[in-house]
Amino acid sequence: MPGRARPAWFTGAVESSALFTIPLWLELTAVAVGGIQGAMFAARLTERQIDLLGIGLIGVLVALGGGLLRDLLINQLPAMVQNNWYLPTATGAALFGMLLFRIFNRLNGLIIVLDALTIGAFGAIGTTKALAWGVPVVPAVFVGVASAVGGSILRDIALNLPIALMHVGSLYAVAAAVGTILIVVLVAFGVPMLIAGIACVVVTTLIRLGSVRWGWSLPEQRAISGWRVWRRA
Amino acid sequence: MPGRARPAWFTGAVESSALFTIPLWLELTAVAVGGIQGAMFAARLTERQIDLLGIGLIGVLVALGGGLLRDLLINQLPAMVQNNWYLPTATGAALFGMLLFRIFNRLNGLIIVLDALTIGAFGAIGTTKALAWGVPVVPAVFVGVASAVGGSILRDIALNLPIALMHVGSLYAVAAAVGTILIVVLVAFGVPMLIAGIACVVVTTLIRLGSVRWGWSLPEQRAISGWRVWRRA
Amino acid sequence: MPGRARPAWFTGAVESSALFTIPLWLELTAVAVGGIQGAMFAARLTERQIDLLGIGLIGVLVALGGGLLRDLLINQLPAMVQNNWYLPTATGAALFGMLLFRIFNRLNGLIIVLDALTIGAFGAIGTTKALAWGVPVVPAVFVGVASAVGGSILRDIALNLPIALMHVGSLYAVAAAVGTILIVVLVAFGVPMLIAGIACVVVTTLIRLGSVRWGWSLPEQRAISGWRVWRRA
């Protein structure tokens, strides 16, 4: 379509070297939330004899797996191997979560809120990192969603369970997707990265919490069943 | 063995910067075939409550997972994040395949043919991409086979099923392996890439379809059982 | 903490371009041990119809999967695609292990010893490769452990089994972790790489064999259960 300008978000020419970043202490807090969550999830599997190493590995996968998927998808050195703090934080938080399971279990509401903030932040970080490395907008959103929810996917694969987020349940990846689409649109319209990132976190968190509170979910897979009737008409 | 020239296919010195490529529209058609197939596979799992997101993810894994494995194995930026079209095509085709399941189910023969062509093409693309990046011939064949069948492996892992192609059944990876070995041999003998690639697609497709038609399969694992007798002799 | 010098192992400034390497023939022997082990593991799954391709793939995953994870984690071209020998050795050894299952089964003690040496060597190779590419010490240990035990993780995922090393059993990853931590400490103190590497292999092997012999294991996951009592006090 020569002569007709396409919008930047369509051509994927959203150029942005700006990254949405959060301070290391905040990132490590998010990592710790992931580690604690991983341990709490594993604690339900009492019939299996998961040992301390297994808990540590689940913590690493939940907390750092999304970032690992992100960096594999954009062919960059994974952030988790660039810094001495990520791995001990994730494993330490997981062991802490295991020991204090009864306390954290009572704080479940708080953990759901912290987790919702975390997937919002990881989605924003992932999408803007992908854009900064020249990834077009559609896969940049995919990379952001993978950053946000990849940890839960790797957790389920490691525990030999069906991947929870592929099944009917509260919205998780959808919340991250809406937030990351928003950030791409805002950046394409020239909104400063900090504001776009915060908007992404807020929207993701609201959708996630609304979904938990009011039971929003995606419909189950379903084929159109009326063909016979329709063809008769 | 100094002084004795080894053939190029042995030393891995098959130098080829030529790629077997197909036009984007054809590649997107292959991606769509993968997405539809993924949805048709998931449709059988009616006892699970797979939702629309799960169908979309299965479509992405089946259609784009082979290329992702290929690019991870050769440490290149995955093709799926370089272009805005791959991901929407894969997810869209999967949702389409889900809705029109009854129609596609009746077209099963056509889909098996299209899939056979697809694994032939993905094998040729993967092997020649690996050769072009300097990978020796044996791992280049491996990369080609991973491109061709990686999607079905990732599908089974994501659905928490045993990996189908590791079990006795119609030939799938074997068809891709014969085709990709053929392409390496032909390129080593100086055959132009286009002809070698087409030969790979044709041979892969014929083996795959022959296997489906006549029930060819690899034997089940089996240890030599006659040791006691043999040792007595 | 300006003005206060931190030890090198803490800041991650262990600079080492030296690699602990072993001759190719020794590495291929380790790969073959992995392939045979993979086949022996798969041979127990008699109720599944695993075919020859499945055995070959298990051999590749067990023998080369750890190195693949290592190279993905440090974003380098995987070693397995840089050389024509790795893949045929792994698949050949797996098919050999399948055919001669009864013989290798009687040599189980020998195979456990060879495997213990292998995880020691792979841990040392992985950690020093990570250090050489600038990875800080903590993730370098993680990369080394992933090199050592990654094959068994990928094996279990491919076979749709719970990951063995996450569950109570003889020490495996722990042995690799102690060995790789030792190598990092020794290198930080200026010990030559060859000696540090050999120390890693020896320590890993001793812990692994001691664990098999005397049944050492990590405790199962467990929450602190005395909170109610404690809060009453």
XYZ file of C-alpha atoms in Angstrom:
699
model
C 0.000 0.000 0.000
C 2.510 2.621 -1.109
C 1.579 6.212 -0.507
C -0.643 5.347 2.414
C 1.030 5.766 5.756
C 0.371 2.950 8.138
C 0.224 3.672 11.838
C 3.367 2.808 13.764
C 1.665 0.185 15.912
C 0.682 -1.688 12.742
C 3.998 -1.729 10.958
C 5.791 -2.557 14.142
C 7.949 0.482 13.757
C 7.395 1.520 17.342
C 10.916 2.601 18.051
C 11.754 2.836 21.633
C 15.070 2.440 23.309
C 13.430 3.436 26.576
C 12.962 0.676 29.084
C 10.413 0.489 31.834
C 12.620 -0.488 34.737
C 12.057 -0.726 38.428
C 14.723 -0.373 41.138
C 16.594 -3.552 42.038
C 15.093 -3.705 45.527
C 11.607 -3.635 44.018
C 12.521 -6.263 41.449
C 13.934 -8.500 44.168
C 10.722 -8.022 46.150
C 8.794 -9.220 43.102
C 11.189 -12.175 42.800
C 10.599 -12.994 46.467
C 6.824 -12.866 45.949
C 7.290 -15.380 43.135
C 9.429 -17.662 45.290
C 6.921 -17.618 48.150
C 4.073 -18.342 45.759
C 5.952 -21.248 44.237
C 6.480 -22.774 47.670
C 2.831 -22.280 48.577
C 1.755 -23.987 45.395
C 4.107 -26.924 46.000
C 2.925 -27.214 49.613
C -0.449 -28.446 48.360
C 1.200 -31.443 46.693
C 1.584 -33.306 49.976
C 1.277 -36.747 48.436
C 4.540 -36.204 46.554
C 7.802 -36.272 48.418
C 9.135 -32.970 47.137
C 12.376 -32.172 48.947
C 14.105 -28.885 49.776
C 15.896 -28.815 46.432
C 12.574 -29.250 44.654
C 11.131 -26.320 46.600
C 14.138 -24.195 45.714
C 13.840 -25.108 42.046
C 10.126 -24.312 42.009
C 10.948 -20.957 43.563
C 13.503 -20.264 40.852
C 11.129 -21.304 38.073
C 8.145 -19.289 39.332
C 10.162 -16.196 40.210
C 12.695 -16.139 37.396
C 11.207 -18.403 34.710
C 9.238 -15.624 33.042
C 12.336 -13.492 32.665
C 14.241 -16.506 31.375
C 11.616 -17.186 28.676
C 11.657 -13.484 27.777
C 15.418 -13.421 27.301
C 15.433 -16.703 25.356
C 12.746 -15.282 23.043
C 14.766 -12.137 22.340
C 18.124 -13.962 22.311
C 19.733 -11.979 25.122
C 21.833 -13.126 28.053
C 19.215 -14.027 30.696
C 18.972 -11.425 33.462
C 19.012 -14.180 36.086
C 22.643 -15.014 35.324
C 23.792 -11.389 35.295
C 23.414 -10.708 38.971
C 24.251 -12.556 42.178
C 20.999 -11.613 43.923
C 18.206 -13.132 41.841
C 18.872 -16.815 42.479
C 19.443 -16.626 46.260
C 16.384 -14.376 46.622
C 14.169 -16.806 44.718
C 15.393 -19.941 46.527
C 15.525 -18.209 49.926
C 11.987 -16.883 49.515
C 10.768 -20.326 48.497
C 12.289 -21.988 51.565
C 10.944 -19.158 53.731
C 7.508 -19.617 52.175
C 7.702 -23.335 52.859
C 8.610 -22.885 56.527
C 6.038 -20.159 57.170
C 3.372 -21.743 54.994
C 0.688 -21.391 57.659
C 1.295 -17.659 58.018
C 1.446 -16.943 54.290
C -1.639 -19.030 53.756
C -3.579 -16.637 55.968
C -2.129 -13.725 53.995
C -3.454 -15.168 50.746
C -5.309 -11.986 49.796
C -2.160 -9.910 50.168
C -0.181 -12.374 48.090
C -2.745 -12.280 45.291
C -2.463 -8.479 45.220
C 1.340 -8.562 45.237
C 1.311 -11.175 42.497
C -1.056 -9.089 40.374
C 1.319 -6.129 40.709
C 4.207 -8.448 39.820
C 2.690 -9.737 36.583
C 1.880 -6.153 35.626
C 5.459 -5.059 36.241
C 7.031 -8.098 34.545
C 4.746 -7.608 31.538
C 5.793 -3.967 31.228
C 9.488 -4.792 31.685
C 9.318 -7.624 29.157
C 7.440 -5.725 26.464
C 9.633 -2.629 26.677
C 12.797 -4.741 26.713
C 11.597 -6.487 23.554
C 10.751 -3.164 21.873
C 14.142 -1.766 22.848
C 15.846 -4.719 21.100
C 13.883 -4.041 17.929
C 11.152 -6.653 18.251
C 7.968 -5.569 16.401
C 4.897 -4.745 18.460
C 2.901 -7.971 18.178
C 5.715 -10.289 19.299
C 6.737 -7.635 21.866
C 3.339 -8.087 23.497
C 3.850 -11.858 23.342
C 7.264 -11.513 24.989
C 5.743 -9.327 27.697
C 2.995 -11.853 28.415
C 5.591 -14.656 28.464
C 7.599 -12.632 30.995
C 4.538 -12.197 33.162
C 3.138 -15.720 33.123
C 6.100 -17.862 32.002
C 6.996 -18.715 35.578
C 3.650 -20.367 36.183
C 3.953 -22.326 32.929
C 7.422 -23.649 33.809
C 6.192 -24.481 37.346
C 3.398 -26.667 35.968
C 5.701 -28.405 33.484
C 8.280 -29.092 36.212
C 5.589 -30.473 38.530
C 4.157 -32.624 35.730
C 0.765 -30.931 35.958
C -1.486 -29.620 33.187
C -0.594 -25.956 32.579
C -3.109 -24.129 34.753
C -3.454 -21.047 32.586
C -4.520 -23.073 29.544
C -7.643 -24.154 31.387
C -10.789 -22.306 32.418
C -10.033 -20.269 35.528
C -9.503 -16.709 36.667
C -7.839 -14.423 34.117
C -4.072 -14.355 34.356
C -2.400 -14.182 30.961
C -5.301 -12.075 29.659
C -4.645 -9.449 32.334
C -1.001 -9.332 31.304
C -1.962 -9.171 27.616
C -4.299 -6.194 28.065
C -1.657 -4.370 30.081
C 1.113 -5.000 27.587
C -1.086 -4.063 24.611
C -1.877 -0.834 26.441
C 1.797 -0.058 26.958
C 2.541 -0.584 23.250
C -0.341 1.685 22.219
C 0.639 4.396 24.694
C 4.288 4.285 23.630
C 3.230 4.461 19.966
C 1.297 7.634 20.804
C 4.352 9.134 22.424
C 3.353 8.742 26.046
C 6.475 8.723 28.260
C 7.617 5.252 29.232
C 7.197 5.757 32.965
C 3.543 6.693 32.612
C 2.871 3.939 30.065
C 4.505 1.402 32.368
C 2.493 2.493 35.373
C -0.696 2.346 33.293
C 0.208 -1.209 32.281
C 0.738 -2.244 35.905
C -2.507 -0.608 37.062
C -4.651 -2.120 34.287
C -3.120 -5.585 34.631
C -3.611 -5.516 38.393
C -7.228 -4.356 38.154
C -8.169 -7.012 35.588
C -6.408 -9.721 37.572
C -8.026 -8.745 40.873
C -11.433 -8.219 39.282
C -11.170 -11.663 37.755
C -10.359 -13.237 41.126
C -13.098 -11.263 42.877
C -15.911 -11.684 40.363
C -14.881 -14.948 38.752
C -14.265 -13.641 35.226
C -12.938 -16.307 32.900
C -12.504 -17.145 29.240
C -14.965 -19.627 27.725
C -13.981 -23.244 27.256
C -13.003 -24.410 23.776
C -16.054 -25.076 21.699
C -16.787 -25.883 18.092
C -19.700 -24.298 16.270
C -22.284 -27.028 16.646
C -25.160 -25.775 14.498
C -23.760 -26.699 11.088
C -26.267 -29.348 10.321
C -29.173 -27.034 11.048
C -27.519 -24.170 9.245
C -26.862 -26.228 6.132
C -30.438 -27.389 6.005
C -31.707 -23.852 5.874
C 44.287 -39.316 8.761
C 46.559 -36.601 7.375
C 47.115 -36.656 3.676
C 43.815 -38.335 2.985
C 41.095 -35.972 1.955
C 37.839 -36.559 3.738
C 34.590 -35.877 1.930
C 32.912 -32.612 2.800
C 29.839 -34.256 4.286
C 32.082 -36.081 6.759
C 34.149 -33.187 8.007
C 31.124 -31.003 8.214
C 32.717 -28.513 5.892
C 29.611 -28.229 3.772
C 29.751 -24.514 3.250
C 26.562 -22.995 2.168
C 25.325 -19.519 2.706
C 22.333 -20.332 0.527
C 19.034 -20.697 2.312
C 16.037 -22.671 1.199
C 13.295 -20.146 1.733
C 9.670 -20.001 0.813
C 7.574 -16.865 0.232
C 5.989 -15.347 3.332
C 2.462 -16.166 2.181
C 3.430 -19.814 1.833
C 5.135 -19.820 5.206
C 2.062 -18.249 6.814
C -0.071 -20.921 5.155
C 2.143 -23.551 6.778
C 1.823 -21.740 10.113
C -1.953 -21.717 9.706
C -1.943 -25.464 8.981
C -0.031 -25.935 12.234
C -2.478 -23.795 14.188
C -5.490 -25.659 12.815
C -3.859 -28.993 13.605
C -3.094 -27.899 17.148
C -6.719 -26.943 17.699
C -7.931 -30.238 16.243
C -5.618 -32.145 18.541
C -6.783 -30.190 21.592
C -10.428 -30.700 20.606
C -10.092 -34.385 21.449
C -9.253 -33.556 25.056
C -12.860 -32.824 25.941
C -12.541 -33.935 29.548
C -10.170 -31.059 30.230
C -11.494 -27.546 30.414
C -9.070 -26.006 27.944
C -10.091 -22.394 27.321
C -9.599 -20.064 24.360
C -6.191 -18.959 25.610
C -5.107 -22.576 25.854
C -6.199 -23.175 22.269
C -4.290 -20.113 21.121
C -1.168 -21.232 22.979
C -1.385 -24.735 21.500
C -1.698 -23.140 18.065
C 1.429 -21.067 18.703
C 3.396 -24.052 19.990
C 2.420 -26.406 17.146
C 2.853 -23.815 14.402
C 5.869 -21.891 15.668
C 7.486 -24.176 18.250
C 9.653 -25.988 15.718
C 11.108 -22.737 14.446
C 11.634 -21.592 18.029
C 13.596 -24.747 18.897
C 15.612 -24.319 15.685
C 16.585 -20.757 16.526
C 17.385 -21.613 20.158
C 19.638 -24.438 18.950
C 21.561 -22.148 16.604
C 21.472 -19.164 19.001
C 19.681 -16.766 16.655
C 16.837 -14.357 17.316
C 13.715 -16.521 16.876
C 11.904 -15.842 13.612
C 8.583 -15.720 15.457
C 9.529 -12.455 17.179
C 10.839 -10.804 14.021
C 7.549 -10.372 12.274
C 4.061 -9.225 13.254
C 2.293 -11.914 11.242
C 3.390 -15.244 12.672
C 1.724 -15.029 16.085
C -1.685 -13.716 14.941
C -1.736 -16.294 12.125
C -1.032 -19.160 14.505
C -3.542 -18.094 17.157
C -6.153 -17.071 14.609
C -5.848 -20.378 12.763
C -6.151 -22.269 16.033
C -9.349 -20.462 17.018
C -10.665 -20.933 13.483
C -9.825 -24.628 13.668
C -11.623 -24.861 16.992
C -14.801 -23.197 15.713
C -14.886 -25.159 12.458
C -13.721 -28.413 14.024
C -16.471 -30.431 12.403
C -15.560 -29.231 8.926
C -11.803 -29.682 9.334
C -12.391 -33.101 10.832
C -13.968 -34.187 7.563
C -10.985 -32.727 5.689
C -8.575 -34.868 7.704
C -6.928 -36.359 4.624
C -6.203 -32.932 3.189
C -4.728 -31.771 6.497
C -2.423 -34.793 6.679
C -1.129 -33.957 3.187
C -0.643 -30.271 4.028
C 1.107 -31.226 7.267
C 3.434 -33.609 5.423
C 4.371 -30.795 3.043
C 4.867 -28.506 6.044
C 7.294 -30.788 7.865
C 9.220 -31.221 4.614
C 9.477 -27.469 4.132
C 10.320 -26.730 7.793
C 12.995 -29.431 7.734
C 14.575 -27.943 4.612
C 14.393 -24.389 5.995
C 15.859 -25.447 9.340
C 18.728 -27.501 7.948
C 19.793 -24.887 5.430
C 19.534 -22.111 8.032
C 21.787 -24.148 10.342
C 24.298 -24.793 7.532
C 24.289 -21.104 6.630
C 25.227 -20.232 10.227
C 28.161 -22.624 10.120
C 26.650 -25.610 11.919
C 28.297 -28.902 10.782
C 26.208 -31.360 8.796
C 25.174 -33.830 11.509
C 23.779 -31.246 13.922
C 22.350 -29.354 10.910
C 20.201 -32.418 10.184
C 19.230 -32.510 13.862
C 18.260 -28.835 13.753
C 16.192 -29.471 10.625
C 14.352 -32.367 12.241
C 13.778 -30.275 15.382
C 12.297 -27.529 13.154
C 9.990 -30.027 11.514
C 8.722 -31.912 14.566
C 9.514 -29.585 17.491
C 6.009 -28.153 17.453
C 4.443 -31.515 18.134
C 6.923 -32.137 20.972
C 6.152 -28.817 22.656
C 2.414 -29.461 22.182
C 2.632 -32.746 24.063
C 4.737 -31.250 26.857
C 2.314 -28.338 27.247
C -0.672 -30.702 27.344
C 1.093 -32.956 29.869
C 0.946 -35.945 27.529
C 3.652 -38.464 26.627
C 5.492 -37.153 23.558
C 3.691 -38.910 20.719
C 6.650 -39.199 18.370
C 8.731 -41.115 20.920
C 6.231 -43.951 20.768
C 5.410 -46.519 18.121
C 3.241 -44.898 15.470
C 3.368 -43.640 11.925
C 6.712 -42.174 10.850
C 7.017 -38.459 11.453
C 10.502 -37.463 12.605
C 11.974 -40.217 10.429
C 10.381 -38.686 7.336
C 11.897 -35.314 8.245
C 15.277 -36.931 8.966
C 15.465 -38.666 5.579
C 14.517 -35.441 3.802
C 17.043 -33.327 5.688
C 19.830 -35.890 5.205
C 19.011 -35.821 1.502
C 19.276 -32.046 1.363
C 22.690 -32.124 3.060
C 23.992 -34.764 0.649
C 22.652 -32.940 -2.397
C 24.126 -29.615 -1.267
C 27.479 -31.308 -0.597
C 27.417 -32.553 -4.183
C 26.780 -29.059 -5.450
C 23.122 -29.399 -6.319
C 21.460 -25.952 -6.319
C 19.600 -25.178 -3.093
C 16.186 -24.804 -4.705
C 16.328 -28.272 -6.237
C 17.755 -29.823 -3.060
C 15.031 -28.174 -0.999
C 12.264 -29.381 -3.293
C 13.742 -32.903 -3.212
C 13.683 -32.760 0.599
C 10.040 -31.688 0.636
C 9.024 -34.366 -1.856
C 10.855 -37.208 -0.101
C 9.639 -36.180 3.362
C 6.074 -35.922 2.126
C 6.172 -39.303 0.367
C 7.612 -41.105 3.411
C 5.148 -39.432 5.741
C 2.124 -40.213 3.559
C 3.323 -43.748 2.836
C 3.693 -44.298 6.550
C 0.151 -43.098 7.229
C -1.224 -45.128 4.316
C 0.609 -48.399 4.876
C 1.235 -48.194 8.610
C 5.040 -48.078 8.504
C 6.559 -47.617 11.927
C 9.808 -48.025 13.839
C 10.097 -51.072 16.105
C 9.532 -50.739 19.834
C 12.557 -50.624 22.124
C 13.868 -54.084 22.719
C 16.908 -55.581 24.377
C 18.718 -58.541 22.836
C 17.130 -61.355 24.773
C 19.171 -64.357 23.721
C 22.222 -63.747 25.900
C 21.700 -66.704 28.145
C 21.417 -69.032 25.184
C 24.273 -67.340 23.405
C 26.563 -67.620 26.394
C 25.790 -71.277 26.779
C 26.936 -72.016 23.261
C 29.694 -0.012 51.318
C 32.328 2.191 49.716
C 35.784 1.968 51.167
C 35.336 -1.576 52.358
C 36.737 -4.132 49.994
C 34.414 -7.047 49.373
C 35.870 -10.442 48.634
C 35.885 -11.423 44.997
C 33.534 -14.354 45.476
C 30.945 -11.970 46.929
C 31.002 -9.282 44.281
C 31.101 -11.839 41.575
C 34.275 -10.348 40.237
C 35.921 -13.727 39.947
C 37.605 -13.133 36.664
C 38.680 -16.197 34.896
C 39.117 -16.759 31.247
C 40.495 -20.214 32.026
C 38.244 -23.125 31.205
C 38.259 -26.524 32.768
C 38.193 -28.702 29.702
C 38.614 -32.378 29.101
C 39.875 -34.047 25.908
C 37.236 -34.767 23.280
C 37.565 -38.536 23.674
C 36.871 -38.209 27.399
C 33.924 -35.916 26.768
C 32.491 -38.342 24.210
C 32.913 -41.128 26.764
C 30.860 -39.052 29.217
C 28.270 -38.461 26.488
C 28.125 -42.210 25.843
C 27.629 -42.895 29.547
C 24.706 -40.484 29.446
C 23.209 -42.164 26.383
C 23.476 -45.633 27.922
C 21.913 -44.404 31.144
C 19.046 -42.813 29.269
C 18.326 -46.085 27.482
C 18.481 -48.022 30.741
C 16.043 -45.633 32.349
C 13.633 -45.891 29.402
C 13.898 -49.685 29.427
C 11.988 -49.760 32.705
C 8.973 -48.126 31.061
C 7.889 -51.343 29.403
C 4.187 -50.517 29.485
C 4.792 -47.648 27.069
C 5.540 -48.376 23.451
C 8.685 -46.276 23.201
C 10.267 -46.836 19.792
C 13.852 -46.572 18.558
C 13.505 -42.870 17.850
C 12.279 -42.318 21.401
C 15.309 -44.157 22.757
C 17.611 -42.056 20.602
C 15.928 -38.847 21.750
C 16.192 -39.862 25.411
C 19.873 -40.571 24.825
C 20.351 -37.109 23.328
C 18.471 -35.412 26.159
C 20.264 -37.240 28.985
C 23.711 -36.969 27.417
C 23.542 -33.517 25.862
C 20.618 -31.805 27.609
C 22.717 -30.437 30.462
C 25.143 -28.795 28.060
C 22.203 -27.433 26.074
C 20.655 -25.832 29.171
C 24.074 -24.423 30.102
C 24.543 -22.792 26.706
C 20.972 -21.451 26.630
C 21.521 -19.915 30.088
C 24.712 -18.157 28.982
C 23.389 -17.340 25.488
C 26.091 -19.167 23.550
C 25.861 -21.430 20.531
C 25.159 -24.868 22.066
C 28.194 -27.142 22.000
C 26.062 -30.000 20.684
C 25.599 -28.264 17.326
C 29.271 -27.346 16.933
C 30.597 -30.802 16.386
C 29.575 -33.827 14.316
C 30.371 -36.340 17.056
C 28.114 -35.504 19.986
C 24.767 -36.441 18.479
C 25.775 -39.769 16.890
C 27.613 -40.734 20.102
C 24.573 -40.021 22.248
C 22.071 -41.778 19.989
C 24.445 -44.663 19.228
C 25.158 -45.206 22.922
C 21.446 -45.154 23.690
C 20.654 -47.797 21.065
C 23.644 -49.819 22.261
C 22.421 -49.517 25.845
C 18.976 -50.667 24.744
C 20.271 -53.742 22.918
C 22.696 -54.739 25.684
C 20.358 -53.790 28.506
C 20.862 -57.068 30.334
C 24.636 -56.672 30.376
C 24.628 -53.020 31.434
C 22.048 -53.809 34.085
C 24.557 -56.111 35.750
C 27.184 -53.370 35.489
C 24.947 -50.964 37.385
C 27.585 -50.186 40.009
C 30.107 -49.237 37.352
C 27.582 -47.022 35.610
C 26.762 -45.192 38.852
C 30.477 -44.488 39.328
C 30.919 -43.299 35.730
C 27.825 -41.124 36.044
C 29.117 -39.579 39.281
C 32.376 -38.705 37.517
C 30.347 -37.311 34.617
C 28.247 -34.940 36.719
C 31.425 -33.760 38.447
C 33.099 -33.045 35.119
C 30.018 -31.436 33.547
C 29.578 -29.236 36.635
C 33.196 -28.090 36.440
C 32.993 -27.477 32.695
C 29.721 -25.578 33.028
C 30.761 -23.361 35.909
C 34.102 -22.409 34.390
C 32.503 -21.760 31.000
C 29.997 -19.438 32.695
C 32.772 -17.634 34.609
C 34.773 -17.271 31.408
C 31.802 -15.537 29.748
C 31.538 -13.072 32.615
C 28.699 -14.637 34.591
C 28.954 -13.742 38.314
C 29.753 -16.512 40.777
C 26.297 -17.351 42.113
C 24.660 -17.879 38.717
C 27.884 -19.553 37.523
C 27.312 -22.231 40.164
C 23.691 -22.480 39.004
C 24.823 -22.889 35.400
C 27.277 -25.598 36.482
C 24.592 -27.507 38.361
C 22.235 -27.149 35.388
C 24.993 -28.587 33.152
C 25.420 -31.522 35.496
C 21.793 -32.448 36.144
C 19.898 -30.779 33.283
C 19.905 -33.984 31.245
C 17.975 -35.860 33.896
C 15.465 -33.000 34.157
C 14.832 -32.941 30.407
C 14.565 -36.753 30.409
C 11.796 -36.673 32.986
C 9.924 -33.873 31.206
C 10.151 -35.724 27.879
C 8.913 -38.948 29.476
C 6.067 -37.100 31.217
C 7.297 -38.127 34.664
C 7.701 -36.031 37.814
C 11.251 -34.648 37.845
C 13.122 -37.195 39.947
C 15.630 -34.815 41.481
C 12.921 -32.591 42.960
C 11.820 -35.465 45.160
C 13.381 -37.157 48.153
C 16.087 -39.523 46.954
C 19.829 -39.891 46.789
C 21.757 -36.632 46.405
C 22.402 -35.669 42.818
C 22.114 -31.922 42.259
C 23.496 -31.315 45.751
C 26.659 -33.222 44.882
C 27.074 -31.089 41.776
C 26.351 -27.908 43.758
C 29.008 -28.632 46.392
C 31.551 -29.421 43.685
C 30.815 -26.295 41.676
C 30.833 -24.056 44.771
C 34.228 -25.543 45.620
C 35.577 -24.751 42.147
C 34.429 -21.120 42.418
C 36.026 -20.713 45.856
C 39.280 -22.316 44.742
C 39.458 -20.195 41.611
C 38.757 -17.052 43.659
C 41.720 -17.986 45.863
C 43.936 -18.325 42.826
C 44.137 -22.095 42.658
C 45.017 -23.182 39.095
C 41.988 -24.266 37.075
C 43.162 -27.818 36.489
C 43.503 -28.493 40.216
C 40.232 -26.727 41.040
C 38.449 -28.749 38.362
C 39.841 -32.034 39.585
C 38.844 -31.114 43.163
C 35.302 -30.434 41.921
C 35.112 -33.800 40.171
C 36.471 -35.653 43.215
C 34.167 -33.968 45.728
C 31.075 -34.320 43.524
C 31.837 -37.987 42.920
C 32.417 -38.730 46.613
C 29.192 -37.024 47.715
C 27.209 -38.720 44.983
C 28.591 -42.182 45.736
C 28.319 -41.688 49.499
C 24.712 -40.690 49.026
C 23.955 -43.816 46.991
C 25.864 -46.025 49.431
C 24.556 -44.630 52.717
C 21.214 -43.274 51.603
C 21.871 -39.589 52.269
C 19.004 -37.377 51.180
C 17.526 -33.931 51.664
C 14.479 -33.666 53.940
C 11.012 -33.464 52.447
C 9.316 -30.074 52.310
C 7.828 -29.186 55.648
C 6.195 -26.146 57.191
C 6.931 -25.117 60.761
C 3.993 -26.695 62.520
C 4.255 -25.331 66.051
C 2.784 -21.893 65.430
C -0.370 -22.382 67.398
C 1.603 -23.512 70.451
C 4.154 -20.770 69.957
C 1.520 -18.071 69.738
C -0.112 -19.292 72.938
C 3.084 -18.883 74.915
